[in-house]
Amino acid sequence: MTPFGGWERAIALRYLLTKRSHGGVALISVISFTAIALAVSALIITMSIMNGFRAELSSKILGFNGHAYVVGGDMTPEQRAAMTRRIRAVPGVIQAMPLVESQALVQGPTAAAGAVVRGIDPADLRATRIVVNNIWSGSTKGFGVGEDGGDLVLVGQKLADSLGLRVGDPIGIISPTGGATAFGTMPPSKTYVIGGLFSVGMSEYDQTFIYMPLNQAQLLFGRDQAVDFIEIKLDDPDKAPGLKAALAAAAGPGSVVTDWTERNRAYFGALEVEHNVMRLIFMFIVALAALNIISGLVMLVKNKGRDIAILRTIGASRAAILRIFFMAGATIGVAGTVAGLIFGLVFCLNIEAIQRFVEWVTGVQVFNADVYFLSHVPAKVDWREVAGISVWTLAAAFVFTLLPAWRASRLEPVDALRYE
């Protein structure tokens, strides 16, 4: 006999489509199918959303901030410009820009807030695509140009909203450092004009950062002609650890090079641990859902004892009986896995539309950017992970099917017909 022959498949299918008198078996089969489908879809959706969070946060963090940083000793602007040119010549470097960065107090007409002020050369700002491509209002046209342009700043859109400010409004910035006077230490302050509002889609940046021309930041924070660090961006952020030696050589003696993996080690490490733990938990849930197959097959074997005896009597082998019941249970596992895959993938690929629909129906913002840092629910389908989920689910279903199928194959015709 051919393994999984036509007559074996026909009998297995007939057992799955059992009569109403055996409704308990049918109900358990439906429950098993539904449980597996829901568990698989939940695992795919959860992992895809977590992948999406990591990808979105990584792109925002690494797009807004540098991939490597050089901190050096005191140097003249000419020496710093020469060092910057050497760094830009390192293969893989696409941008190297001197920055001044400091915390400050900002004031609007009716409110005040803390902010991070980043002083940057106007040419470097226009090369920072994540900012210039996300100008919510105004523009960078006059940033750092002429006497009036020197007073223009770019402000995060959420920060401006909290202060009640718009493009063209004055904004007061107070430096935390100050000089001694007869009346004590007085922090320097200056009023600037908002030239543009940016919104990069991550509330942590949109409600915190202000960009101003480098020379203005040096003046406000008392840096003279010095900068705080040189920020470097690479064509591939993952190259940063391997390029540290080359960047240090280009920066010269006395310079210290760090990269984004060191600055964000705890954050990305926590994301990875959470991802792995959630995957493990949901894999156990999938296995528990597949356990329902055992209950259905045990009842099916009990109800079909007479059929098993007749099949054995007319020449069916133990292996044939095992294959029949194995196919009956495996079909539930395969169908549940396929249904779960379809539902999970459709949900992930349309998650933004689903979010908008839920918010429209309920009138409630289900994803608050102030809490989750992002303005929408992200989802990124990892097809290798989907394949792993499918293999795990099918393996669990097949393993849990084997035990009742093996018991059916060991049933003797005399024992099966004894109470008939």
Coordinates of C-alpha atoms in Angstrom, one line a residue:
M1 CA 0.0 0.0 0.0
T2 CA 1.2 3.5 -0.8
P3 CA 1.6 5.7 2.3
F4 CA -1.1 8.4 2.6
G5 CA -3.0 6.7 -0.3
G6 CA -6.3 7.9 -1.7
W7 CA -8.5 5.6 0.4
E8 CA -6.7 6.7 3.6
R9 CA -7.2 10.3 2.8
A10 CA -10.8 9.7 2.0
I11 CA -11.5 8.0 5.3
A12 CA -9.6 10.7 7.3
L13 CA -11.6 13.4 5.6
R14 CA -14.9 11.5 6.3
Y15 CA -13.9 11.2 10.0
L16 CA -13.3 14.9 10.1
L17 CA -16.8 15.6 8.6
T18 CA -18.4 13.5 11.3
K19 CA -22.1 13.1 11.6
R20 CA -24.3 15.1 14.0
S21 CA -24.6 12.2 16.3
H22 CA -20.9 12.6 17.0
G23 CA -21.2 16.4 17.4
G24 CA -18.8 16.4 20.4
V25 CA -15.9 15.4 18.1
A26 CA -16.9 18.0 15.6
L27 CA -17.2 20.7 18.2
I28 CA -13.7 19.9 19.6
S29 CA -12.3 19.9 16.1
V30 CA -13.7 23.4 15.5
I31 CA -12.4 24.6 18.9
S32 CA -8.9 23.1 18.0
F33 CA -8.9 24.8 14.6
T34 CA -10.0 28.2 16.1
A35 CA -7.5 28.0 18.9
I36 CA -4.6 27.3 16.6
A37 CA -5.7 30.0 14.1
L38 CA -6.0 32.6 16.9
A39 CA -2.8 31.7 18.6
V40 CA -0.8 31.8 15.3
S41 CA -2.3 35.1 14.3
A42 CA -1.7 36.6 17.7
L43 CA 1.9 35.5 17.6
I44 CA 2.4 36.9 14.1
I45 CA 0.7 40.2 15.0
T46 CA 2.6 40.6 18.3
M47 CA 6.0 39.8 16.8
S48 CA 5.4 42.1 13.7
I49 CA 4.3 45.0 15.9
M50 CA 7.4 44.6 18.1
N51 CA 9.6 44.4 15.0
G52 CA 7.8 47.5 13.7
F53 CA 8.5 49.3 17.0
R54 CA 12.1 48.4 16.9
A55 CA 12.5 49.4 13.2
E56 CA 10.6 52.7 13.6
L57 CA 12.4 53.7 16.8
S58 CA 15.8 52.7 15.3
S59 CA 15.2 54.7 12.2
K60 CA 14.0 57.7 14.1
I61 CA 16.8 57.5 16.7
L62 CA 19.6 56.8 14.2
G63 CA 18.1 59.3 11.7
F64 CA 17.9 62.1 14.2
N65 CA 21.1 61.4 16.1
G66 CA 24.5 60.3 14.9
H67 CA 25.9 56.9 14.4
A68 CA 29.3 57.8 15.9
Y69 CA 30.7 60.7 17.9
V70 CA 34.1 62.3 18.2
V71 CA 35.0 64.3 21.3
G72 CA 38.4 65.9 21.3
G73 CA 40.5 68.5 23.1
D74 CA 40.7 72.2 22.4
M75 CA 41.4 73.1 18.9
T76 CA 41.1 76.1 16.6
P77 CA 38.3 76.3 14.0
E78 CA 40.9 75.6 11.3
Q79 CA 42.1 72.5 13.0
R80 CA 38.6 71.3 13.6
A81 CA 37.7 71.9 9.9
A82 CA 40.8 69.8 8.9
M83 CA 39.8 67.0 11.2
T84 CA 36.2 67.0 9.9
R85 CA 37.5 66.7 6.3
R86 CA 39.6 63.7 7.3
I87 CA 36.7 62.1 9.0
R88 CA 34.5 62.6 5.9
A89 CA 37.1 60.9 3.8
V90 CA 36.8 57.6 5.8
P91 CA 34.9 55.1 3.6
G92 CA 31.3 54.7 4.8
V93 CA 31.0 58.2 6.3
I94 CA 28.3 60.3 4.7
Q95 CA 28.1 63.2 7.1
A96 CA 30.3 64.7 9.8
M97 CA 29.2 67.9 11.5
P98 CA 30.4 69.9 14.5
L99 CA 27.6 70.5 17.0
V100 CA 27.0 72.4 20.2
E101 CA 24.3 70.8 22.3
S102 CA 22.9 72.0 25.7
Q103 CA 19.8 72.0 27.8
A104 CA 18.0 75.3 28.1
L105 CA 14.8 76.9 29.4
V106 CA 12.5 78.3 26.6
Q107 CA 9.8 80.8 27.2
G108 CA 6.6 81.6 25.3
P109 CA 4.1 84.3 26.0
T110 CA 2.2 82.3 28.6
A111 CA 4.4 79.2 29.4
A112 CA 7.9 77.9 29.8
A113 CA 9.5 74.5 29.2
G114 CA 12.8 72.7 29.2
A115 CA 14.4 72.0 25.8
V116 CA 17.6 70.7 24.2
V117 CA 19.2 73.3 21.9
R118 CA 21.4 72.0 19.1
G119 CA 23.7 74.4 17.4
I120 CA 24.5 73.3 13.9
D121 CA 26.0 74.8 10.7
P122 CA 23.3 75.8 8.2
A123 CA 24.8 73.6 5.5
D124 CA 24.8 70.6 7.8
L125 CA 21.2 71.2 8.8
R126 CA 20.1 71.2 5.2
A127 CA 21.9 67.8 4.8
T128 CA 20.0 66.4 7.8
R129 CA 17.1 64.9 5.8
I130 CA 15.0 63.7 8.7
V131 CA 14.6 67.4 9.8
V132 CA 14.3 69.2 6.4
N133 CA 12.0 66.6 5.0
N134 CA 9.6 66.9 8.0
I135 CA 9.1 70.7 8.2
W136 CA 5.6 71.0 9.5
S137 CA 5.3 74.8 9.0
G138 CA 7.7 77.5 7.8
S139 CA 11.0 76.5 6.1
T140 CA 14.8 76.4 6.6
K141 CA 15.3 79.0 3.8
G142 CA 16.5 81.9 6.1
F143 CA 18.3 79.7 8.7
G144 CA 21.7 81.2 9.4
V145 CA 21.5 83.7 6.5
G146 CA 22.4 87.3 7.2
E147 CA 21.9 89.2 10.4
D148 CA 18.2 88.4 10.6
G149 CA 18.7 84.8 9.6
G150 CA 21.1 84.4 12.5
D151 CA 18.2 84.8 14.9
L152 CA 16.0 82.2 13.2
V153 CA 15.6 78.8 15.0
L154 CA 13.7 75.6 14.2
V155 CA 11.5 74.3 16.9
G156 CA 9.8 70.9 17.4
Q157 CA 6.2 71.2 16.6
K158 CA 4.9 69.7 19.9
L159 CA 7.2 72.0 21.9
A160 CA 5.9 75.0 20.0
D161 CA 2.3 73.9 20.7
S162 CA 2.9 73.5 24.4
L163 CA 4.3 77.1 24.4
G164 CA 1.5 78.5 22.2
L165 CA 3.9 79.5 19.5
R166 CA 3.8 79.6 15.7
V167 CA 6.2 80.4 12.9
G168 CA 7.3 84.1 13.1
D169 CA 6.7 84.3 16.9
P170 CA 9.6 85.3 19.2
I171 CA 10.9 82.6 21.6
G172 CA 13.1 83.3 24.6
I173 CA 16.0 80.9 25.3
I174 CA 17.8 81.0 28.6
S175 CA 21.2 79.2 29.0
P176 CA 21.8 77.2 32.2
T177 CA 25.4 78.7 32.3
G178 CA 26.0 82.3 33.3
G179 CA 28.5 84.8 34.3
A180 CA 29.1 86.4 37.7
T181 CA 27.8 89.9 38.2
A182 CA 27.4 92.3 41.2
F183 CA 23.9 90.7 41.7
G184 CA 25.1 87.1 41.5
T185 CA 25.2 84.6 38.6
M186 CA 23.0 85.7 35.7
P187 CA 22.2 83.1 33.1
P188 CA 22.4 84.6 29.6
S189 CA 19.3 84.8 27.5
K190 CA 18.2 85.9 24.1
T191 CA 15.1 86.2 22.1
Y192 CA 15.0 84.4 18.7
V193 CA 12.4 84.1 15.9
I194 CA 10.8 80.8 15.0
G195 CA 11.6 80.2 11.3
G196 CA 10.1 76.7 11.1
L197 CA 8.5 73.9 13.0
F198 CA 9.5 70.3 12.4
S199 CA 7.8 67.1 13.3
V200 CA 9.8 63.9 12.8
G201 CA 7.0 61.6 14.1
M202 CA 8.7 60.8 17.5
S203 CA 7.3 62.9 20.3
E204 CA 10.5 62.7 22.4
Y205 CA 12.2 64.8 19.7
D206 CA 9.3 66.9 18.6
Q207 CA 8.6 68.2 22.1
T208 CA 12.3 68.7 23.1
F209 CA 14.6 69.9 20.4
I210 CA 15.4 73.3 19.0
Y211 CA 17.9 73.9 16.2
M212 CA 19.9 77.2 15.9
P213 CA 22.9 78.3 13.9
L214 CA 26.2 77.1 15.3
N215 CA 27.7 80.5 15.9
Q216 CA 24.6 81.6 17.8
A217 CA 24.7 78.5 20.0
Q218 CA 28.4 79.1 20.7
L219 CA 27.6 82.6 21.8
L220 CA 24.5 81.7 23.9
F221 CA 26.2 78.8 25.8
G222 CA 29.6 80.5 26.2
R223 CA 31.5 78.0 24.0
D224 CA 33.6 80.8 22.3
Q225 CA 34.7 79.0 19.1
A226 CA 34.6 75.5 20.5
V227 CA 32.0 72.7 19.9
D228 CA 30.8 69.9 22.1
F229 CA 31.4 67.0 19.6
I230 CA 31.5 66.0 16.0
E231 CA 28.5 63.9 15.0
I232 CA 29.1 61.3 12.3
K233 CA 26.5 59.5 10.1
L234 CA 27.3 56.4 8.1
D235 CA 25.8 54.7 5.1
D236 CA 25.1 51.7 7.3
P237 CA 24.7 52.3 11.1
D238 CA 25.7 48.7 11.8
K239 CA 29.2 49.5 10.6
A240 CA 29.8 51.9 13.4
P241 CA 31.6 49.5 15.8
G242 CA 33.9 48.3 13.1
L243 CA 34.8 51.9 11.9
K244 CA 35.8 53.2 15.3
A245 CA 39.5 52.5 14.8
A246 CA 39.5 54.3 11.4
L247 CA 37.5 57.2 12.8
A248 CA 39.9 57.5 15.7
A249 CA 42.9 57.6 13.3
A250 CA 41.3 60.3 11.2
A251 CA 40.3 62.3 14.3
G252 CA 43.9 62.3 15.6
P253 CA 45.5 61.9 19.0
G254 CA 43.5 63.1 22.0
S255 CA 40.2 62.3 20.5
V256 CA 37.7 59.8 21.9
V257 CA 35.3 58.0 19.5
T258 CA 32.0 56.4 20.7
D259 CA 29.2 54.9 18.6
W260 CA 25.4 54.6 18.9
T261 CA 25.6 51.0 20.2
E262 CA 27.4 52.2 23.3
R263 CA 25.1 55.2 23.9
N264 CA 21.9 53.2 23.4
R265 CA 23.1 49.8 24.7
A266 CA 20.6 49.5 27.5
Y267 CA 17.6 50.7 25.4
F268 CA 18.1 48.3 22.5
G269 CA 19.1 45.5 24.8
A270 CA 15.8 45.9 26.7
L271 CA 13.9 45.8 23.4
E272 CA 15.7 42.6 22.4
V273 CA 15.0 40.9 25.7
E274 CA 11.3 41.8 25.6
H275 CA 11.1 40.6 22.0
N276 CA 12.6 37.2 22.9
V277 CA 10.4 36.8 26.0
M278 CA 7.2 37.6 24.2
R279 CA 8.1 35.1 21.4
L280 CA 8.7 32.4 24.0
I281 CA 5.4 33.1 25.8
F282 CA 3.4 33.0 22.6
M283 CA 5.1 29.9 21.3
F284 CA 3.9 28.1 24.5
I285 CA 0.4 29.5 23.8
V286 CA 0.5 28.0 20.3
A287 CA 1.6 24.7 21.7
L288 CA -1.3 24.7 24.2
A289 CA -3.7 25.5 21.4
A290 CA -2.4 22.5 19.5
L291 CA -3.0 20.3 22.5
N292 CA -6.8 20.5 21.8
I293 CA -6.1 18.1 18.9
I294 CA -5.5 15.3 21.4
S295 CA -8.9 15.6 22.9
G296 CA -10.7 15.6 19.6
L297 CA -8.7 12.6 18.3
V298 CA -9.2 10.6 21.5
M299 CA -12.9 11.0 21.2
L300 CA -12.8 10.2 17.5
V301 CA -10.9 7.0 18.2
K302 CA -13.4 6.0 20.8
N303 CA -16.3 6.6 18.5
K304 CA -14.7 4.9 15.6
G305 CA -13.6 1.7 17.4
R306 CA -16.0 -0.5 15.3
D307 CA -14.7 1.1 12.1
I308 CA -11.1 0.4 13.1
A309 CA -11.9 -3.2 13.8
I310 CA -13.6 -3.7 10.4
L311 CA -10.7 -2.0 8.6
R312 CA -8.2 -4.2 10.4
T313 CA -10.3 -7.3 9.6
I314 CA -10.4 -6.6 5.9
G315 CA -6.6 -6.2 5.8
A316 CA -5.7 -2.6 6.8
S317 CA -2.3 -2.6 8.6
R318 CA -1.6 -0.8 11.8
A319 CA 0.5 1.7 9.9
A320 CA -2.6 2.5 7.7
I321 CA -4.8 3.1 10.8
L322 CA -2.1 5.4 12.3
R323 CA -1.8 7.3 9.0
I324 CA -5.6 7.8 8.8
F325 CA -5.9 9.3 12.3
F326 CA -2.7 11.2 11.9
M327 CA -4.0 12.9 8.7
A328 CA -7.3 13.6 10.6
G329 CA -5.4 15.5 13.3
A330 CA -2.8 17.0 11.1
T331 CA -5.4 18.5 8.8
I332 CA -6.8 20.5 11.8
G333 CA -3.3 21.7 12.5
V334 CA -2.5 22.7 8.9
A335 CA -5.9 24.4 8.4
G336 CA -5.6 26.3 11.7
T337 CA -2.0 27.4 10.8
V338 CA -3.0 28.6 7.3
A339 CA -6.0 30.5 8.6
G340 CA -3.9 32.1 11.4
L341 CA -1.2 33.1 8.9
I342 CA -3.7 34.7 6.5
F343 CA -5.5 36.6 9.3
G344 CA -2.3 37.7 11.0
L345 CA -0.6 38.9 7.7
V346 CA -3.8 40.7 6.5
F347 CA -4.0 42.4 9.9
C348 CA -0.4 43.5 9.9
L349 CA -0.4 44.7 6.3
N350 CA -3.5 46.9 7.0
I351 CA -2.8 47.9 10.6
E352 CA -2.8 51.6 10.0
A353 CA -6.2 51.4 8.2
I354 CA -7.5 49.3 11.1
Q355 CA -6.2 51.8 13.6
R356 CA -8.0 54.7 11.8
F357 CA -11.2 52.7 11.6
V358 CA -11.2 51.8 15.4
E359 CA -10.5 55.5 16.3
W360 CA -13.3 56.6 14.0
V361 CA -15.8 54.1 15.5
T362 CA -14.8 54.7 19.1
G363 CA -13.8 58.4 18.9
V364 CA -10.8 57.5 21.1
Q365 CA -7.2 57.8 20.2
V366 CA -6.0 54.3 20.7
F367 CA -2.3 55.1 20.1
N368 CA -1.2 58.2 22.0
A369 CA 2.1 59.5 20.6
D370 CA 2.9 61.2 23.9
V371 CA 2.9 57.8 25.5
Y372 CA 4.4 55.5 22.8
F373 CA 6.7 58.1 21.1
L374 CA 5.4 57.2 17.7
S375 CA 2.3 58.6 15.9
H376 CA 1.0 55.3 14.6
V377 CA 1.0 51.6 15.3
P378 CA 4.0 50.2 13.4
A379 CA 4.1 46.6 12.0
K380 CA 7.0 45.0 10.2
V381 CA 6.5 41.4 8.9
D382 CA 9.7 39.4 9.2
W383 CA 9.1 36.5 6.8
R384 CA 11.8 34.3 8.4
E385 CA 10.0 34.7 11.7
V386 CA 6.7 33.9 10.0
A387 CA 8.3 30.7 8.5
G388 CA 9.6 29.8 12.0
I389 CA 6.1 30.3 13.5
S390 CA 4.6 28.0 10.8
V391 CA 7.2 25.3 11.4
W392 CA 6.7 25.4 15.1
T393 CA 2.9 25.3 14.9
L394 CA 2.9 22.4 12.4
A395 CA 5.5 20.5 14.4
A396 CA 3.4 20.9 17.6
A397 CA 0.3 19.8 15.8
F398 CA 2.0 16.7 14.3
V399 CA 3.6 15.6 17.6
F400 CA 0.3 16.0 19.5
T401 CA -1.5 14.0 16.8
L402 CA 0.9 11.1 16.9
L403 CA -0.1 9.8 20.4
P404 CA -3.9 9.2 19.8
A405 CA -3.2 8.0 16.2
W406 CA -0.7 5.5 17.6
R407 CA -3.3 4.3 20.2
A408 CA -5.8 3.8 17.4
S409 CA -3.3 1.7 15.4
R410 CA -2.7 -0.6 18.5
L411 CA -6.4 -1.3 18.9
E412 CA -7.2 -5.0 18.4
P413 CA -10.3 -5.9 16.4
V414 CA -11.6 -8.3 19.2
D415 CA -11.3 -5.6 21.8
A416 CA -13.0 -3.0 19.6
L417 CA -16.0 -5.3 18.8
R418 CA -16.3 -6.8 22.3
Y419 CA -19.1 -4.4 23.4
E420 CA -20.7 -3.8 20.0

